[in-house]
mmCIF file with all atom_site columns, C-alpha atoms in Angstrom:
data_model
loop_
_atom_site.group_PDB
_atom_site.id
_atom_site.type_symbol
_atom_site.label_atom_id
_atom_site.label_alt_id
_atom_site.label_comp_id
_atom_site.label_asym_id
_atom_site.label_entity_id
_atom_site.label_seq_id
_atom_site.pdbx_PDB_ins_code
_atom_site.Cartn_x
_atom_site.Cartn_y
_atom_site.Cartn_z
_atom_site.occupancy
_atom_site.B_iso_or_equiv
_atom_site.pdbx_formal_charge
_atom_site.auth_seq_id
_atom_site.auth_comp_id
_atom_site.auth_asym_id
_atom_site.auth_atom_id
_atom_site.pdbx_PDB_model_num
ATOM 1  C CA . UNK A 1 1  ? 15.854 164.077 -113.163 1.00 0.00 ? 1496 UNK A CA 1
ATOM 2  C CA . UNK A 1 2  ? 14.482 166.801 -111.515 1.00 0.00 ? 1497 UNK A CA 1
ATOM 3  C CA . UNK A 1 3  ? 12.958 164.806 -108.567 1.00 0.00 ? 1498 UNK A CA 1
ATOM 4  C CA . UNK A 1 4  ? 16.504 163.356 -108.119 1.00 0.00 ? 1499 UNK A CA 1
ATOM 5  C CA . UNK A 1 5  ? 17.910 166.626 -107.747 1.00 0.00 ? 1500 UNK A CA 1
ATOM 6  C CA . UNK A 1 6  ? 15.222 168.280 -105.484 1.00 0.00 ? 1501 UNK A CA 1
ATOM 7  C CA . UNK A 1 7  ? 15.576 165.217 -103.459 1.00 0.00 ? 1502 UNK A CA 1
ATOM 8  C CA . UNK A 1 8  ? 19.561 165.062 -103.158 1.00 0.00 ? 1503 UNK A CA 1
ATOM 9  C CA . UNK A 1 9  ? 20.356 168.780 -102.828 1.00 0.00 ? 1504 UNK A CA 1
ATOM 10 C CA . UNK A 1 10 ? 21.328 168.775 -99.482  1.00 0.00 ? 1505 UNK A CA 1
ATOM 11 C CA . UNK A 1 11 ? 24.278 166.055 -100.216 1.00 0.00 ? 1506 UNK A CA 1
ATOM 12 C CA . UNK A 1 12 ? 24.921 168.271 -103.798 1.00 0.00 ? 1507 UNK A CA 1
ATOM 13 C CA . UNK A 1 13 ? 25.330 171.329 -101.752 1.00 0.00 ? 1508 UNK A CA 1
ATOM 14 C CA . UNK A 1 14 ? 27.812 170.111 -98.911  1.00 0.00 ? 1509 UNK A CA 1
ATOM 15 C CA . UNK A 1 15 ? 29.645 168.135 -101.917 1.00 0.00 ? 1510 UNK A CA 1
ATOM 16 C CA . UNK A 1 16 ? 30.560 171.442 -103.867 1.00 0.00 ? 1511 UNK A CA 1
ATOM 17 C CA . UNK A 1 17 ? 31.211 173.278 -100.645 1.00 0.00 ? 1512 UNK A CA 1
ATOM 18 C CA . UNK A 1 18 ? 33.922 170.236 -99.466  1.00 0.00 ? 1513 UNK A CA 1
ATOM 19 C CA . UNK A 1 19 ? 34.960 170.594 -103.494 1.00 0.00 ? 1514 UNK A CA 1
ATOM 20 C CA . UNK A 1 20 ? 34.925 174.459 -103.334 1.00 0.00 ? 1515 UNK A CA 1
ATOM 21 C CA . UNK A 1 21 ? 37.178 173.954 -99.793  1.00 0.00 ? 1516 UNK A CA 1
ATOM 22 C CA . UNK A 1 22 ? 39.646 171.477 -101.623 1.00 0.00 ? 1517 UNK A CA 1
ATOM 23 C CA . UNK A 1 23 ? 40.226 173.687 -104.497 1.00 0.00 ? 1518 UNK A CA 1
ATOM 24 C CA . UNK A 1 24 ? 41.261 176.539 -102.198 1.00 0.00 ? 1519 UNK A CA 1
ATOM 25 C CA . UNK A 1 25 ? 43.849 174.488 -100.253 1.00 0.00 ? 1520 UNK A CA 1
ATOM 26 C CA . UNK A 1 26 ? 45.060 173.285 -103.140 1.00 0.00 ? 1521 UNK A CA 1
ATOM 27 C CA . UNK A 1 27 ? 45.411 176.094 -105.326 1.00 0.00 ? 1522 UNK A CA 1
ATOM 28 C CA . UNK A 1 28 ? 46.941 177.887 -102.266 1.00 0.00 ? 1523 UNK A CA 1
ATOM 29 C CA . UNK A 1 29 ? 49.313 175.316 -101.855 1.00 0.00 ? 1524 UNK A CA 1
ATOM 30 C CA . UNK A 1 30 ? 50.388 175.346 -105.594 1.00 0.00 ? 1525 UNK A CA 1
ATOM 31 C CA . UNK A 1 31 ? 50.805 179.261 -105.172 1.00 0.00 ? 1526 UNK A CA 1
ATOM 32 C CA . UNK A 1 32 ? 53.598 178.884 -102.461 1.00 0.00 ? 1527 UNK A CA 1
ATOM 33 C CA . UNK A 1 33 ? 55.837 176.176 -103.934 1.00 0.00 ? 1528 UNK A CA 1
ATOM 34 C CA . UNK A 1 34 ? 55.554 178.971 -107.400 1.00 0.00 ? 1529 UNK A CA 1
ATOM 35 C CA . UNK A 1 35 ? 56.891 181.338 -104.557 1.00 0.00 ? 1530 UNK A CA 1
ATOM 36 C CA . UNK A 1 36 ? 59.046 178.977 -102.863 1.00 0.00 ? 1531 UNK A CA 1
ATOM 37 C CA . UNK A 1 37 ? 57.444 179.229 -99.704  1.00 0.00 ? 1532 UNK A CA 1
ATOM 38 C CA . UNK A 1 38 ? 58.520 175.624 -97.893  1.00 0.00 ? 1533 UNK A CA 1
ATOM 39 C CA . UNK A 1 39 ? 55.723 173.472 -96.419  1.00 0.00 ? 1534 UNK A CA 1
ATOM 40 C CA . UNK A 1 40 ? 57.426 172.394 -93.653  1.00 0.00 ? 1535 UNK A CA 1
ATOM 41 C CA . UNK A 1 41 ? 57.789 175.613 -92.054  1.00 0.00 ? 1536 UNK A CA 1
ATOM 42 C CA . UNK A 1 42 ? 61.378 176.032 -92.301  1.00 0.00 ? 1537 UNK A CA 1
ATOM 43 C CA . UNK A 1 43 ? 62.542 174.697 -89.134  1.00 0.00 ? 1538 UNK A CA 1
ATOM 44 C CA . UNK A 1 44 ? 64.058 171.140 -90.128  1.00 0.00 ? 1539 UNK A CA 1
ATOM 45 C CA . UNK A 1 45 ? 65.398 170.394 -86.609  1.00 0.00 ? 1540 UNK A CA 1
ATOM 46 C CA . UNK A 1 46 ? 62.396 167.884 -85.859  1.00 0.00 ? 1541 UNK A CA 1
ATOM 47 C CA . UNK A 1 47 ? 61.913 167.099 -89.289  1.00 0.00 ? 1542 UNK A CA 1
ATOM 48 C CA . UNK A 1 48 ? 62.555 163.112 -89.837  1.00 0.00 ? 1543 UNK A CA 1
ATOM 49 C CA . UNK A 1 49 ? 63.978 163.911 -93.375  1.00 0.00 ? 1544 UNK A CA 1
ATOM 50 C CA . UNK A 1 50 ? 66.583 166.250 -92.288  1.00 0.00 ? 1545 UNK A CA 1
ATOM 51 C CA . UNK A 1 51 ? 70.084 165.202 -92.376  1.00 0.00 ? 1546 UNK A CA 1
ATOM 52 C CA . UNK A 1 52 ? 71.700 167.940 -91.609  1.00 0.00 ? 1547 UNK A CA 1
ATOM 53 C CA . UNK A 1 53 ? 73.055 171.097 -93.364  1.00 0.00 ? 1548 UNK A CA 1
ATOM 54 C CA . UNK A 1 54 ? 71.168 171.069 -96.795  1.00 0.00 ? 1549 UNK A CA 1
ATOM 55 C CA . UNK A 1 55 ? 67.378 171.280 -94.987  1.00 0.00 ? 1550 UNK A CA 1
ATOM 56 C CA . UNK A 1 56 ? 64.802 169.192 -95.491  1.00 0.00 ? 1551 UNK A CA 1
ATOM 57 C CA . UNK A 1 57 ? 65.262 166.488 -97.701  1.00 0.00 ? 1552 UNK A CA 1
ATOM 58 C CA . UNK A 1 58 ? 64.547 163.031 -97.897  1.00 0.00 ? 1553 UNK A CA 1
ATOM 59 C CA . UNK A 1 59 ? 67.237 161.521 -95.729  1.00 0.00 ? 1554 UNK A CA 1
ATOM 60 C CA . UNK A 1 60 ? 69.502 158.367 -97.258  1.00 0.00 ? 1555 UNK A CA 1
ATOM 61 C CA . UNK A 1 61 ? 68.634 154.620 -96.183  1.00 0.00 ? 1556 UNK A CA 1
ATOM 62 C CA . UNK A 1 62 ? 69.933 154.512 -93.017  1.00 0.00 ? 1557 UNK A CA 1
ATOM 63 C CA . UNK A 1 63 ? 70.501 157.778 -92.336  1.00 0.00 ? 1558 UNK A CA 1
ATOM 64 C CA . UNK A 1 64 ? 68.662 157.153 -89.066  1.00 0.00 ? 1559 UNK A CA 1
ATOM 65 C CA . UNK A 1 65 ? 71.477 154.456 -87.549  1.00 0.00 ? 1560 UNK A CA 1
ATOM 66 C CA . UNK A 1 66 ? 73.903 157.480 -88.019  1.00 0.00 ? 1561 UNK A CA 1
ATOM 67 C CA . UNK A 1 67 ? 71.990 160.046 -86.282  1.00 0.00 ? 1562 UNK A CA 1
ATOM 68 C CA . UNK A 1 68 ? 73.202 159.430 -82.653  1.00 0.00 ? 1563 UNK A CA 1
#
């Protein structure tokens, strides 16, 4: 078991650093939508899901024939 670690350690190190990295975003991204922070940015005028008025939200089906 030991051997297996000793030999792997390099892969077992970058792992829990990508893991440690992941955890961050994520728990940082959980933090702002407790907040209410948006994702998007708040500017919805190039977002595809905006249909006007309300912000971003998913738009209807066919929603996009309208928009003209």
């Amino acid at each position: 078991m030991i051997a297996w670690l000793t030999a792997n350690a390099g892969t077992i190190v970058v792992g829990l650093i990508l893991l440690a990295i992941v955890a961050a975003i994520l728990r940082g991204m959980v933090r702002d939508h407790r907040q209410g922070k948006r994702s998007c940015g708040g500017g919805c005028a190039g977002c595809p899901h905006a249909c006007g008025g309300g912000g971003c939200q998913a738009a209807p089906p066919g929603a996009a024939d309208r928009k003209q």
